[in-house]
CSV table of C-alpha atoms in Angstrom, one decimal:
chain,number,residue,atom,x,y,z
A,1,MET,CA,-26.0,72.9,8.1
A,2,THR,CA,-26.7,69.2,7.5
A,3,LYS,CA,-30.1,68.5,6.4
A,4,ASP,CA,-29.7,64.7,5.9
A,5,ARG,CA,-31.7,64.6,2.7
A,6,ASN,CA,-32.5,61.6,0.5
A,7,ILE,CA,-31.3,62.3,-3.0
A,8,GLY,CA,-32.3,59.8,-5.7
A,9,VAL,CA,-30.5,59.3,-9.0
A,10,ALA,CA,-32.2,57.3,-11.7
A,11,MET,CA,-29.6,55.0,-13.2
A,12,ASP,CA,-30.0,53.1,-16.4
A,13,PHE,CA,-26.3,53.1,-17.2
A,14,SER,CA,-26.8,55.4,-20.2
A,15,LYS,CA,-24.4,58.2,-20.7
A,16,GLY,CA,-27.1,60.7,-19.6
A,17,SER,CA,-27.7,58.9,-16.3
A,18,LYS,CA,-23.9,58.8,-15.6
A,19,LEU,CA,-23.8,62.6,-16.2
A,20,ALA,CA,-26.8,63.0,-13.9
A,21,LEU,CA,-25.0,61.0,-11.2
A,22,LYS,CA,-21.9,63.2,-11.5
A,23,TRP,CA,-24.0,66.3,-11.4
A,24,ALA,CA,-25.8,65.3,-8.3
A,25,ILE,CA,-22.5,64.4,-6.6
A,26,ASP,CA,-20.8,67.6,-7.6
A,27,ASN,CA,-23.7,70.0,-7.2
A,28,LEU,CA,-26.3,68.7,-4.9
A,29,LEU,CA,-25.0,66.3,-2.3
A,30,GLU,CA,-23.8,67.4,1.1
A,31,LYS,CA,-22.4,65.6,4.0
A,32,GLY,CA,-24.9,63.5,5.8
A,33,ASP,CA,-27.2,63.0,2.8
A,34,THR,CA,-28.1,59.6,1.5
A,35,LEU,CA,-27.7,58.9,-2.2
A,36,TYR,CA,-30.0,56.3,-3.7
A,37,ALA,CA,-28.9,54.9,-7.0
A,38,ILE,CA,-32.2,53.6,-8.5
A,39,HIS,CA,-32.3,51.2,-11.3
A,40,VAL,CA,-35.4,49.8,-12.9
A,41,LYS,CA,-35.2,46.5,-14.7
A,42,PRO,CA,-37.9,45.3,-17.1
A,43,PRO,CA,-40.4,43.0,-15.5
A,44,GLN,CA,-39.3,39.4,-15.7
A,45,GLY,CA,-41.8,36.6,-15.0
A,46,ALA,CA,-39.9,33.5,-14.0
A,47,GLU,CA,-37.5,34.3,-11.2
A,48,SER,CA,-39.2,33.8,-7.9
A,49,ARG,CA,-37.1,36.4,-6.2
A,50,ASN,CA,-38.3,39.0,-8.6
A,51,LEU,CA,-41.9,38.0,-8.0
A,52,LEU,CA,-41.4,38.7,-4.3
A,53,TRP,CA,-39.8,42.0,-5.0
A,54,SER,CA,-41.9,43.0,-7.9
A,55,THR,CA,-44.1,45.2,-5.7
A,56,THR,CA,-41.7,46.6,-3.3
A,57,GLY,CA,-38.5,46.5,-5.2
A,58,SER,CA,-35.3,45.0,-3.8
A,59,PRO,CA,-34.1,45.7,-0.3
A,60,LEU,CA,-31.7,48.6,0.0
A,61,ILE,CA,-28.2,47.5,-1.0
A,62,PRO,CA,-25.4,49.4,0.5
A,63,LEU,CA,-22.4,50.3,-1.7
A,64,VAL,CA,-20.1,47.9,0.0
A,65,GLU,CA,-22.4,45.1,-1.1
A,66,PHE,CA,-23.3,45.9,-4.6
A,67,ARG,CA,-19.8,46.6,-5.7
A,68,ASP,CA,-19.2,43.0,-5.1
A,69,PRO,CA,-19.4,41.2,-8.5
A,70,ALA,CA,-21.2,38.2,-6.9
A,71,VAL,CA,-24.0,40.4,-5.6
A,72,ALA,CA,-24.3,42.3,-8.9
A,73,LYS,CA,-24.6,38.9,-10.6
A,74,LYS,CA,-27.4,37.8,-8.3
A,75,TYR,CA,-29.3,41.0,-9.2
A,76,GLU,CA,-28.4,40.6,-12.8
A,77,VAL,CA,-26.9,44.0,-13.0
A,78,ASP,CA,-23.8,44.8,-15.0
A,79,LEU,CA,-21.5,46.8,-12.9
A,80,ASP,CA,-20.1,49.9,-14.6
A,81,PRO,CA,-16.7,50.9,-13.2
A,82,GLU,CA,-17.3,54.5,-13.9
A,83,ILE,CA,-20.4,54.6,-11.9
A,84,LEU,CA,-18.9,52.6,-9.1
A,85,SER,CA,-16.0,55.0,-8.9
A,86,SER,CA,-18.3,58.1,-8.8
A,87,LEU,CA,-20.3,56.5,-6.0
A,88,ASP,CA,-17.2,55.6,-4.1
A,89,THR,CA,-15.9,59.1,-4.4
A,90,ALA,CA,-19.2,60.4,-3.1
A,91,GLU,CA,-19.1,58.2,-0.1
A,92,ARG,CA,-15.6,59.0,0.8
A,93,GLN,CA,-15.2,62.6,-0.1
A,94,LYS,CA,-18.6,63.9,0.7
A,95,GLN,CA,-19.4,61.6,3.5
A,96,VAL,CA,-22.7,60.5,2.2
A,97,THR,CA,-24.4,57.1,2.6
A,98,VAL,CA,-24.7,55.3,-0.8
A,99,ALA,CA,-27.3,52.6,-1.4
A,100,ALA,CA,-28.8,51.0,-4.5
A,101,LYS,CA,-32.3,49.9,-5.0
A,102,LEU,CA,-33.7,47.9,-7.8
A,103,TYR,CA,-37.2,47.8,-9.1
A,104,TRP,CA,-38.8,45.6,-11.7
A,105,GLY,CA,-41.4,47.0,-13.9
A,106,ASP,CA,-42.1,50.1,-16.0
A,107,ALA,CA,-39.4,52.7,-15.3
A,108,ARG,CA,-42.0,55.5,-15.5
A,109,GLU,CA,-44.1,54.2,-12.7
A,110,LYS,CA,-41.4,52.7,-10.6
A,111,LEU,CA,-39.4,55.9,-10.4
A,112,CYS,CA,-42.4,57.8,-9.3
A,113,GLU,CA,-43.1,55.1,-6.7
A,114,ALA,CA,-39.5,55.3,-5.6
A,115,VAL,CA,-39.9,59.0,-4.7
A,116,GLU,CA,-42.6,58.1,-2.2
A,117,ASP,CA,-41.0,54.8,-1.1
A,118,LEU,CA,-37.6,56.3,-0.3
A,119,LYS,CA,-39.0,59.6,0.7
A,120,LEU,CA,-36.8,61.4,-1.8
A,121,ASP,CA,-36.2,65.1,-1.3
A,122,CYS,CA,-35.1,65.3,-4.9
A,123,LEU,CA,-34.6,63.1,-7.9
A,124,VAL,CA,-31.9,63.6,-10.6
A,125,MET,CA,-32.1,62.0,-13.9
A,126,GLY,CA,-30.7,62.2,-17.5
A,127,SER,CA,-32.9,63.4,-20.3
A,128,ARG,CA,-32.7,60.4,-22.5
A,129,GLY,CA,-31.9,56.8,-21.7
A,130,LEU,CA,-31.4,53.8,-23.8
A,131,GLY,CA,-34.4,54.4,-26.0
A,132,ALA,CA,-33.9,53.8,-29.7
A,133,ILE,CA,-35.1,57.1,-30.9
A,134,GLN,CA,-32.2,59.4,-30.7
A,135,ARG,CA,-33.8,62.5,-32.2
A,136,VAL,CA,-36.1,63.4,-29.3
A,137,LEU,CA,-35.0,66.0,-26.9
A,138,MET,CA,-36.4,64.2,-23.9
A,139,GLY,CA,-37.3,60.6,-23.4
A,140,SER,CA,-40.7,59.4,-22.3
A,141,VAL,CA,-39.5,58.2,-18.8
A,142,THR,CA,-38.1,61.6,-18.0
A,143,ASN,CA,-41.2,63.3,-19.3
A,144,HIS,CA,-43.5,61.2,-17.2
A,145,VAL,CA,-41.5,61.5,-14.0
A,146,LEU,CA,-41.2,65.2,-14.5
A,147,THR,CA,-44.9,65.5,-14.6
A,148,ASN,CA,-45.9,63.0,-12.0
A,149,ALA,CA,-43.2,62.8,-9.3
A,150,THR,CA,-44.1,64.5,-6.1
A,151,CYS,CA,-40.6,65.9,-5.4
A,152,PRO,CA,-38.4,68.4,-7.3
A,153,VAL,CA,-36.9,66.7,-10.3
A,154,THR,CA,-33.6,67.8,-11.9
A,155,VAL,CA,-33.0,66.8,-15.6
A,156,VAL,CA,-29.4,66.7,-16.7
A,157,LYS,CA,-29.2,66.9,-20.4
A,158,ASP,CA,-27.8,64.1,-22.4
A,159,PRO,CA,-24.5,64.9,-24.1
A,160,GLY,CA,-24.9,65.0,-27.8
A,161,ALA,CA,-28.5,66.0,-27.6
A,162,HIS,CA,-29.9,68.2,-30.2
A,163,GLY,CA,-28.2,71.5,-30.2
A,164,PHE,CA,-25.0,70.6,-28.3
B,1,MET,CA,-16.3,71.2,-3.6
B,2,GLU,CA,-16.7,74.9,-3.3
B,3,GLY,CA,-19.2,77.1,-5.1
B,4,GLY,CA,-18.5,79.9,-7.5
B,5,ARG,CA,-21.4,78.6,-9.6
B,6,ARG,CA,-24.1,80.7,-11.1
B,7,VAL,CA,-27.3,79.3,-9.9
B,8,GLY,CA,-30.4,80.7,-11.6
B,9,VAL,CA,-33.9,80.7,-10.4
B,10,ALA,CA,-36.8,81.8,-12.6
B,11,VAL,CA,-39.1,84.0,-10.7
B,12,ASP,CA,-42.4,85.5,-11.5
B,13,PHE,CA,-43.3,86.3,-7.9
B,14,SER,CA,-46.0,83.7,-7.8
B,15,LYS,CA,-46.3,81.3,-4.8
B,16,CYS,CA,-44.8,78.6,-6.9
B,17,SER,CA,-41.8,80.5,-7.9
B,18,ARG,CA,-41.2,81.4,-4.2
B,19,LYS,CA,-41.3,77.7,-3.5
B,20,ALA,CA,-38.7,77.1,-6.2
B,21,LEU,CA,-36.6,80.0,-4.8
B,22,LYS,CA,-36.7,78.6,-1.3
B,23,TRP,CA,-35.8,75.2,-2.5
B,24,ALA,CA,-32.8,76.5,-4.5
B,25,VAL,CA,-31.6,78.5,-1.5
B,26,GLU,CA,-32.0,75.6,0.9
B,27,ASN,CA,-30.7,72.8,-1.3
B,28,VAL,CA,-28.4,74.0,-4.0
B,29,VAL,CA,-26.9,77.4,-3.2
B,30,ARG,CA,-23.5,77.3,-1.4
B,31,ASP,CA,-21.0,79.8,-0.2
B,32,GLY,CA,-19.3,81.4,-3.1
B,33,ASP,CA,-22.2,81.0,-5.5
B,34,HIS,CA,-24.0,83.7,-7.4
B,35,LEU,CA,-27.8,83.4,-7.0
B,36,ILE,CA,-29.3,85.0,-10.1
B,37,LEU,CA,-33.0,85.7,-10.2
B,38,VAL,CA,-34.3,85.7,-13.7
B,39,THR,CA,-37.7,87.4,-14.3
B,40,ILE,CA,-39.4,88.0,-17.6
B,41,ARG,CA,-41.7,91.0,-18.3
B,42,PRO,CA,-44.0,91.1,-21.3
B,43,GLU,CA,-42.7,92.9,-24.3
B,44,GLY,CA,-44.0,96.3,-24.0
B,45,TYR,CA,-44.7,99.8,-24.7
B,46,TYR,CA,-42.2,101.4,-22.4
B,47,GLU,CA,-41.5,105.0,-22.9
B,48,GLU,CA,-38.3,105.1,-20.9
B,49,GLY,CA,-35.3,105.0,-23.3
B,50,GLU,CA,-33.3,102.7,-21.1
B,51,VAL,CA,-35.9,100.0,-21.2
B,52,GLN,CA,-36.0,100.1,-24.9
B,53,LEU,CA,-32.3,99.3,-24.9
B,54,TRP,CA,-32.7,96.6,-22.3
B,55,GLU,CA,-35.5,94.9,-24.2
B,56,VAL,CA,-32.8,93.6,-26.5
B,57,THR,CA,-30.1,92.6,-24.1
B,58,GLY,CA,-32.0,92.3,-20.8
B,59,SER,CA,-31.4,94.6,-17.9
B,60,PRO,CA,-28.1,94.9,-16.2
B,61,LEU,CA,-27.5,92.6,-13.2
B,62,ILE,CA,-29.3,94.3,-10.4
B,63,PRO,CA,-27.7,93.9,-7.0
B,64,LEU,CA,-29.7,93.0,-3.9
B,65,PRO,CA,-29.7,96.5,-2.2
B,66,GLN,CA,-31.3,97.9,-5.4
B,67,LEU,CA,-33.8,95.1,-5.5
B,68,CYS,CA,-35.1,96.2,-2.2
B,69,GLU,CA,-35.7,99.8,-3.3
B,70,PRO,CA,-39.2,100.2,-4.8
B,71,ALA,CA,-38.2,103.5,-6.4
B,72,ILE,CA,-35.4,101.8,-8.3
B,73,MET,CA,-37.4,98.8,-9.3
B,74,LYS,CA,-40.2,101.0,-10.6
B,75,LYS,CA,-37.9,102.1,-13.4
B,76,TYR,CA,-37.7,98.5,-14.5
B,77,GLY,CA,-41.4,97.9,-14.2
B,78,VAL,CA,-40.8,95.1,-11.8
B,79,ASN,CA,-42.3,94.8,-8.3
B,80,PRO,CA,-40.6,92.1,-6.3
B,81,ASP,CA,-42.9,90.9,-3.5
B,82,PRO,CA,-41.7,91.2,0.1
B,83,GLU,CA,-41.5,87.5,0.7
B,84,THR,CA,-39.2,86.9,-2.3
B,85,LEU,CA,-37.0,89.8,-1.1
B,86,ASP,CA,-37.0,88.3,2.4
B,87,ILE,CA,-35.9,84.9,1.1
B,88,VAL,CA,-33.0,86.2,-0.8
B,89,SER,CA,-31.9,88.8,1.9
B,90,THR,CA,-31.9,86.0,4.5
B,91,ALA,CA,-29.9,83.8,2.2
B,92,ALA,CA,-27.4,86.5,1.6
B,93,ARG,CA,-26.9,86.9,5.3
B,94,GLN,CA,-26.6,83.2,6.1
B,95,LYS,CA,-24.4,82.2,3.2
B,96,GLU,CA,-21.6,84.0,1.4
B,97,ILE,CA,-23.4,84.6,-1.8
B,98,VAL,CA,-24.0,87.3,-4.3
B,99,VAL,CA,-27.6,87.9,-5.2
B,100,VAL,CA,-28.6,89.7,-8.4
B,101,MET,CA,-31.6,89.9,-10.6
B,102,LYS,CA,-31.7,90.1,-14.4
B,103,ILE,CA,-34.9,91.2,-16.1
B,104,TYR,CA,-35.7,90.2,-19.7
B,105,TRP,CA,-38.6,91.4,-21.8
B,106,GLY,CA,-40.3,89.0,-24.2
B,107,ASP,CA,-41.5,85.4,-24.2
B,108,PRO,CA,-40.6,83.7,-20.9
B,109,ARG,CA,-39.8,80.4,-22.6
B,110,GLU,CA,-37.3,81.8,-25.0
B,111,LYS,CA,-35.9,84.4,-22.7
B,112,ILE,CA,-35.2,82.0,-19.8
B,113,CYS,CA,-33.3,79.7,-22.3
B,114,GLU,CA,-31.4,82.8,-23.5
B,115,ALA,CA,-30.5,83.7,-19.9
B,116,ILE,CA,-29.0,80.2,-19.4
B,117,ASP,CA,-26.7,80.7,-22.4
B,118,LYS,CA,-25.9,84.4,-22.0
B,119,VAL,CA,-25.5,85.0,-18.3
B,120,PRO,CA,-24.5,82.1,-18.3
B,121,LEU,CA,-26.1,79.8,-15.7
B,122,ASP,CA,-24.7,76.6,-14.4
B,123,CYS,CA,-28.1,75.4,-13.4
B,124,LEU,CA,-31.6,76.6,-13.2
B,125,VAL,CA,-34.5,76.1,-10.8
B,126,ILE,CA,-38.0,76.8,-11.9
B,127,GLY,CA,-41.5,76.3,-10.6
B,128,ASN,CA,-44.1,74.5,-12.7
B,129,ARG,CA,-47.2,76.7,-12.2
B,130,GLY,CA,-46.8,80.3,-13.1
B,131,LEU,CA,-49.0,80.7,-16.2
B,132,GLY,CA,-52.8,80.5,-15.7
B,133,LYS,CA,-54.6,77.4,-17.0
B,134,ILE,CA,-55.7,79.0,-20.3
B,135,LYS,CA,-52.4,80.4,-21.2
B,136,ARG,CA,-50.8,77.1,-20.4
B,137,ALA,CA,-53.2,75.3,-22.6
B,138,ILE,CA,-52.4,77.6,-25.5
B,139,LEU,CA,-48.7,78.2,-25.0
B,140,GLY,CA,-47.7,75.1,-23.1
B,141,SER,CA,-45.9,75.3,-19.8
B,142,VAL,CA,-42.8,77.4,-19.5
B,143,SER,CA,-41.1,74.9,-17.3
B,144,ASN,CA,-41.6,72.1,-19.8
B,145,TYR,CA,-40.1,74.2,-22.6
B,146,VAL,CA,-37.1,75.2,-20.5
B,147,VAL,CA,-36.4,71.7,-19.4
B,148,ASN,CA,-36.4,70.5,-23.0
B,149,ASN,CA,-34.5,73.4,-24.5
B,150,GLY,CA,-32.3,74.9,-21.8
B,151,SER,CA,-28.7,74.1,-22.1
B,152,CYS,CA,-28.0,73.4,-18.4
B,153,PRO,CA,-29.5,71.1,-15.8
B,154,VAL,CA,-32.9,72.3,-14.9
B,155,THR,CA,-34.8,71.5,-11.6
B,156,VAL,CA,-38.5,71.7,-11.6
B,157,VAL,CA,-40.1,72.4,-8.2
B,158,LYS,CA,-43.7,71.4,-8.1
B,159,SER,CA,-46.3,73.5,-6.5
B,160,THR,CA,-48.5,71.6,-4.1
B,161,GLU,CA,-52.1,71.0,-5.0
B,162,HIS,CA,-53.6,73.7,-2.9
B,163,ASP,CA,-51.7,76.5,-4.4
B,164,THR,CA,-53.7,78.7,-6.8
């Protein structure tokens, strides 16, 4: 029963977001779905390319392109081998389409925008990203997206969070 | 990747929880999974001896055929609405899953988190609008609490604006 859904995973390369990605691949994704790895970079003034994409975000970058170090460099994203390997596995074993999309701006807003933009059926994210405060149970981005996104949001707990 | 997971859905028989249940059935539940409906009743003044026992541990896992029997459910003080029963009965026919319900008595926020640990659940789906506005203002939302404190990935399914 393929439904061809659009599943988004918020990716900031933190441990939590890697866990979220794995969870989505193991538990949510089905053949025919599209997996969007969404990364939000802080707004950067100078680069003209960024200015162009600051409203709409980057174009959709298929997996085959963004695993290329040259492309990653162009987008100023550090490729994480663990993430690439999860995405690769997803594409091959589950037969899903994998694409990345970058946004520049505030992660809270951009993730909510992405839900509409990419017509996500579901968004999966970690509970805490790279924020400095390690004591809180749930980061501010997750909190905001949980409240404001228009699709179901799955929060995968950060390992080592309070109580684990 | 086959099932065998315990997928929990928090139900309170509201429109929003039915939406969450439908979402879980359509998007997460796979052949081989156990679909566990968790519902929380207020702590009470029940005369039946059995209920007093279950207030501590929660009810036994109630299988689907019993759920559909009003006479049996009366004993638990739970009245599943026909639409909810229809959703799970259809799911049980279409996929190879085991459907059960577990009833707890007490505070929904704590008890749902307890269910995650004790049943145990591999993931939980919950709606965001069960409590009325005033209760929510005083107690805070159940879904928020569960996302923060539950020990498994939690998916919050939003009710649409027009729902009461």
